[in-house]
Amino acid sequence: MPNKKKIIATTSLAGCFGCHMSFLDIDERILDLIELVEFNKSPINDIKKFTKHCDIGIIEGGCCNDENVHVLKEFRKNCDILISLGECAIMGGLPALRNGIPLSECLEEAYLNGPTVKDANPRKIIPNDPDIPKILNKVYPCHEIVKIDYFLPGCPPRADLIWNALYALVVGNEMLIPYEVLKYD
Amino acid sequence: MAKKIVIEPVTRVEGHGKVTIQIDDNNNIIQSRLHIVEFRGFERFVLGRPYWEAPVLVQRLCGICPVSHHLAAAKAMDVIVGAGTGEGLTPVAEKMRRLMHYGQIFQSHSLHFFHLASPDLLFGYDALPEKRNVINIAIENKDLAVQAVLMRKFGQEVIARTAGKKIHGTGAIPGGINKNLSIKERDELLKGPNPFNADMMITWAKAAIDFFKSYYKKNKDFIDNFSKFPSNHLSLVRKDGALDLYHGVLRAVDENGKKILNDVDYQDYLEYIREEVRSWSYMKFPYLKQLGPDKGWYRVGPLARLNTVDFIPTPLAQKEFEEYKSITGKISNICLHTHWARLIETLHAAEMIRDLLNDPDLQSENLITKGTKAKRGIGLIEAPRGTLFHDYEINDNDQIIKCNLIVSTTNNNQPMNESVNFIAKSLINGKSNISESMLNAIEVGIRAYDPCLSCATHAFGEMPLEITLIDSKGNIIDKKSK
Ligand code: SF4
C-alpha cells in the first residue's frame, strides 16, 4: 500500500535511556519523522500494550530480568523488523559488567554492605517480593534471546546515525551510513 | 473481599516502575505501593576499577541526566586527587563544569515539562491515552512543539561544547576539565541566529512560566489539591543561602520551614543520612538519621529546593521566585507546585548560561588542579531531580574499593509513595469502577517528581502501570493494566 505510515514501537530494557535521548537529539527532524511514521507502544506516550502490528521495533538495553525477556519477546512477536539500538542492546553494555560477579554479591553490596544501609538494615532485607521481577543470573544481549535484524552501535548511537538508519528503513532506501557517524564508544 | 490494583507500566516517566493498590470489600484503600522493578548492581561492579573511570562509567546509570552523575563522580574524584572539596578548582574548570551542569538542568527541565508532563496539562489527565503525548502537541500546537524541541536542543548543545558529547561526555576529569570553551563555541551559543541563542532561551523560559501561571489561575483548585502532604525537604544551598545547583552545603527544613539540617558539610553526609531497605522495591528509602525512617524521610528536587533556599541569585528568576513565594507562603507541600518550581529553575539556568558564556574565564588555559591524594571522596550535586550523592573509597593501587550512590529519585521514594497513596485515596476510595483516567491520575502524581527510575535502581525503561485488586486474604480478584 503506498503512503501508508510505517508504525514504530520503542522500549528500554536494561538500558539507561540514553539511546532514547539520543533519538530525541534528532531535534527538529522529529517533526519530519512524525509525518512519516506513527508511534505505537513507547515510553514517550501512554500506549502500554501493543495496539497494532508494527513495522519497526527499536530496543534499547539488554535483558537483566525476566520482565525484560518477556517484553523483548512481545516486541519480536509484534514487529516485523527489530533493531538493537546501542551497546547495551547489542552486547549488554555497562550493566553486563556484573556478568563476572555472582548476583548475590551485587545484591549484598547494594542492600547489606553499603555505608548508608549496613547499620540500618538489621533484618538484612534484600528485595524479593513477588511484585517485583526476578533478576537474571547475568545480563543478556538481545540477539541471544530473539532474532535481531539490525544493530546500531554507539553509547549512545549518534542522533545522525539513528536518523539515517530509520529514514532509510521507513522510505525503503539503502542505508547509507557515512563512516563518521558510526562510533563504537 | 479485598482487591488489588496494579498499574503497569507507568509511562512518560523516565524509569521502570509499577504501582499496586490493595482495596477492601468496600473499595477502600488498604495499601498502595510504587515498586521499582529494576536492579543493576553498580555499587558492586565498579569495585576494582581505577578511580578515574568513575566519571565516565557511572553516568551510564542514566542517559537522561548523565551530566549530573558525571559531575558528582568528578567532584568526588577531586577530593581523591587533592583538588579540594568543591572550591579548589581553577576558575575555568569550575565554570566549565557549571556551564555543563546548567545546560543539563535546562535540557532536562525542558524535556520534562514539555515532552512528558505538559500533555496532562494541555489535554487533561482524563484525555484519551492516544492523545496524551508530545506527538499530539506537535500535531495540535506546532509552535509550542518547535519551541520545546529547540529548548532541549540548546541545553544539549551547551553540554556538547563543554563535555565533548551530548550524552555520556568526558569533559570533567579528576581535578578539573579537559577543555575550555573556544570563542567560536561561545559565540555559537551566545550569538546564534534567532531563535537559537541564550537570550531567546531566557525569553522562552519566561514564557513557559507565564504559560504555567495562566494555567494555574484557571485550575488553582486542581493544582493545589491534587496531591499534598507534609514532609521534610532537603537540598544543597550556597553558603549564603542562595540557590546553587552545582555546589553548596546540605540543608533540610521540616514541613513548616524550620531548619532541621543546618548547612552542614556534605563530606560528613554519613552522619546524617541512612537508607531503609523494603522487600517490595529495588529502590531504597533514604531518611535523616536523627529522625528515623518514619519521620525522617524528605523530598528533593525543584519543590524542595525552592523550600530550602533563601533566594535565587539571578534577577529574572528571583522575581519569579518572589511571586511564587507570595502565593505558596514560606513553604509548599503541594506536589504539582513542582512544575512551577521547575520552570523557575529553568529560567535561572538560562540566565546562568548566558552569564557564564559572557565570562572570559572560560577561555583560560589552566584546566587542572593537583594536590595530595586522599583515600575517600564524596561528591554531591543538585541534579535536575534533586540531590545526588556519590561516595567512593580507593586503595593504594588506585582501585575503587567502596562505592555508595544515593540518586535523586531514590531520595524521593517515600514522597512518591505518599503521592500515590494520597491520589489513590482521593480518587479511588469507595468507587467500584476503576477508570483509565484514575490510573493516569496516579501517574500524573508520580510524574510530578520527574522520577528518573533508571538511575534510581541504577536502571530505566517504561514504568508498568498495572492495578491488581486483592482481597483481604491476598487473593487476586481482578487485574487491570494499561
Ligand atoms: S548503550 Fe549507552 S546510552 Fe544506550 S542505554 Fe546503554 S548505556 Fe545508555
PDB file of N, CA and C and ligand atoms in Angstrom, chain A residues 14-19 60-61 85-89 93-95 154-157, chain B residues 60 63 167-168, ligand 1:
ATOM      1  N   ALA A  14      17.166  -3.172  29.892  1.00  0.00           N
ATOM      2  CA  ALA A  14      18.205  -2.790  30.848  1.00  0.00           C
ATOM      3  C   ALA A  14      19.148  -1.773  30.206  1.00  0.00           C
ATOM      4  N   GLY A  15      18.593  -0.607  29.901  1.00  0.00           N
ATOM      5  CA  GLY A  15      19.386   0.483  29.332  1.00  0.00           C
ATOM      6  C   GLY A  15      19.264   1.679  30.244  1.00  0.00           C
ATOM      7  N   CYS A  16      19.919   2.779  29.880  1.00  0.00           N
ATOM      8  CA  CYS A  16      19.907   3.940  30.760  1.00  0.00           C
ATOM      9  C   CYS A  16      19.013   5.026  30.201  1.00  0.00           C
ATOM     10  N   PHE A  17      18.345   4.729  29.086  1.00  0.00           N
ATOM     11  CA  PHE A  17      17.504   5.680  28.374  1.00  0.00           C
ATOM     12  C   PHE A  17      18.295   6.674  27.560  1.00  0.00           C
ATOM     13  N   GLY A  18      19.609   6.595  27.613  1.00  0.00           N
ATOM     14  CA  GLY A  18      20.436   7.484  26.804  1.00  0.00           C
ATOM     15  C   GLY A  18      20.196   7.282  25.314  1.00  0.00           C
ATOM     16  N   CYS A  19      19.922   6.047  24.919  1.00  0.00           N
ATOM     17  CA  CYS A  19      19.663   5.798  23.498  1.00  0.00           C
ATOM     18  C   CYS A  19      18.369   6.472  23.058  1.00  0.00           C
ATOM     19  N   GLU A  60      16.229  -0.606  23.237  1.00  0.00           N
ATOM     20  CA  GLU A  60      17.400  -0.110  23.963  1.00  0.00           C
ATOM     21  C   GLU A  60      17.616  -1.026  25.163  1.00  0.00           C
ATOM     22  N   GLY A  61      18.861  -1.354  25.446  1.00  0.00           N
ATOM     23  CA  GLY A  61      19.164  -2.147  26.637  1.00  0.00           C
ATOM     24  C   GLY A  61      19.113  -3.639  26.392  1.00  0.00           C
ATOM     25  N   LEU A  85      19.420  -1.053  19.509  1.00  0.00           N
ATOM     26  CA  LEU A  85      19.952   0.305  19.484  1.00  0.00           C
ATOM     27  C   LEU A  85      20.935   0.477  20.635  1.00  0.00           C
ATOM     28  N   GLY A  86      22.207   0.645  20.313  1.00  0.00           N
ATOM     29  CA  GLY A  86      23.200   0.943  21.351  1.00  0.00           C
ATOM     30  C   GLY A  86      23.882  -0.283  21.930  1.00  0.00           C
ATOM     31  N   GLU A  87      24.978  -0.023  22.636  1.00  0.00           N
ATOM     32  CA  GLU A  87      25.824  -1.104  23.139  1.00  0.00           C
ATOM     33  C   GLU A  87      25.105  -2.037  24.112  1.00  0.00           C
ATOM     34  N   CYS A  88      24.220  -1.481  24.937  1.00  0.00           N
ATOM     35  CA  CYS A  88      23.562  -2.340  25.931  1.00  0.00           C
ATOM     36  C   CYS A  88      22.710  -3.403  25.243  1.00  0.00           C
ATOM     37  N   ALA A  89      21.956  -3.008  24.211  1.00  0.00           N
ATOM     38  CA  ALA A  89      21.132  -3.975  23.495  1.00  0.00           C
ATOM     39  C   ALA A  89      22.020  -4.949  22.733  1.00  0.00           C
ATOM     40  N   GLY A  93      26.324  -4.103  27.328  1.00  0.00           N
ATOM     41  CA  GLY A  93      26.804  -2.780  27.721  1.00  0.00           C
ATOM     42  C   GLY A  93      27.315  -2.741  29.151  1.00  0.00           C
ATOM     43  N   LEU A  94      27.245  -1.551  29.740  1.00  0.00           N
ATOM     44  CA  LEU A  94      27.791  -1.380  31.076  1.00  0.00           C
ATOM     45  C   LEU A  94      27.160  -2.313  32.123  1.00  0.00           C
ATOM     46  N   PRO A  95      25.826  -2.494  32.089  1.00  0.00           N
ATOM     47  CA  PRO A  95      25.241  -3.374  33.115  1.00  0.00           C
ATOM     48  C   PRO A  95      25.849  -4.777  33.095  1.00  0.00           C
ATOM     49  N   GLY A 154      27.109   2.301  19.338  1.00  0.00           N
ATOM     50  CA  GLY A 154      27.368   3.583  19.995  1.00  0.00           C
ATOM     51  C   GLY A 154      26.802   3.559  21.395  1.00  0.00           C
ATOM     52  N   CYS A 155      27.324   4.406  22.248  1.00  0.00           N
ATOM     53  CA  CYS A 155      26.789   4.500  23.600  1.00  0.00           C
ATOM     54  C   CYS A 155      26.655   5.965  23.959  1.00  0.00           C
ATOM     55  N   PRO A 156      25.564   6.584  23.545  1.00  0.00           N
ATOM     56  CA  PRO A 156      24.536   6.052  22.644  1.00  0.00           C
ATOM     57  C   PRO A 156      24.939   6.225  21.187  1.00  0.00           C
ATOM     58  N   PRO A 157      24.230   5.537  20.254  1.00  0.00           N
ATOM     59  CA  PRO A 157      24.437   5.822  18.834  1.00  0.00           C
ATOM     60  C   PRO A 157      24.126   7.292  18.571  1.00  0.00           C
TER      61      PRO A 157
ATOM     62  N   ARG B  60      26.533   6.110  33.050  1.00  0.00           N
ATOM     63  CA  ARG B  60      25.723   5.185  32.261  1.00  0.00           C
ATOM     64  C   ARG B  60      24.590   4.557  33.070  1.00  0.00           C
ATOM     65  N   GLY B  63      20.840   8.024  31.141  1.00  0.00           N
ATOM     66  CA  GLY B  63      21.078   8.827  29.951  1.00  0.00           C
ATOM     67  C   GLY B  63      20.227  10.072  29.909  1.00  0.00           C
ATOM     68  N   ILE B 167      25.530  13.113  25.051  1.00  0.00           N
ATOM     69  CA  ILE B 167      25.163  12.116  26.056  1.00  0.00           C
ATOM     70  C   ILE B 167      26.409  11.312  26.398  1.00  0.00           C
ATOM     71  N   HIS B 168      26.678  11.161  27.671  1.00  0.00           N
ATOM     72  CA  HIS B 168      27.848  10.429  28.149  1.00  0.00           C
ATOM     73  C   HIS B 168      29.161  11.061  27.664  1.00  0.00           C
TER      74      HIS B 168
HETATM   75  S1  SF4 C   1      24.062   1.994  25.034  1.00  0.00           S
HETATM   76 FE1  SF4 C   1      24.830   3.623  26.347  1.00  0.00          FE
HETATM   77  S2  SF4 C   1      23.292   5.244  26.057  1.00  0.00           S
HETATM   78 FE2  SF4 C   1      22.348   3.350  25.310  1.00  0.00          FE
HETATM   79  S3  SF4 C   1      21.246   2.508  27.061  1.00  0.00           S
HETATM   80 FE3  SF4 C   1      23.302   1.583  27.095  1.00  0.00          FE
HETATM   81  S4  SF4 C   1      24.499   2.938  28.471  1.00  0.00           S
HETATM   82 FE4  SF4 C   1      22.679   4.058  27.860  1.00  0.00          FE
END
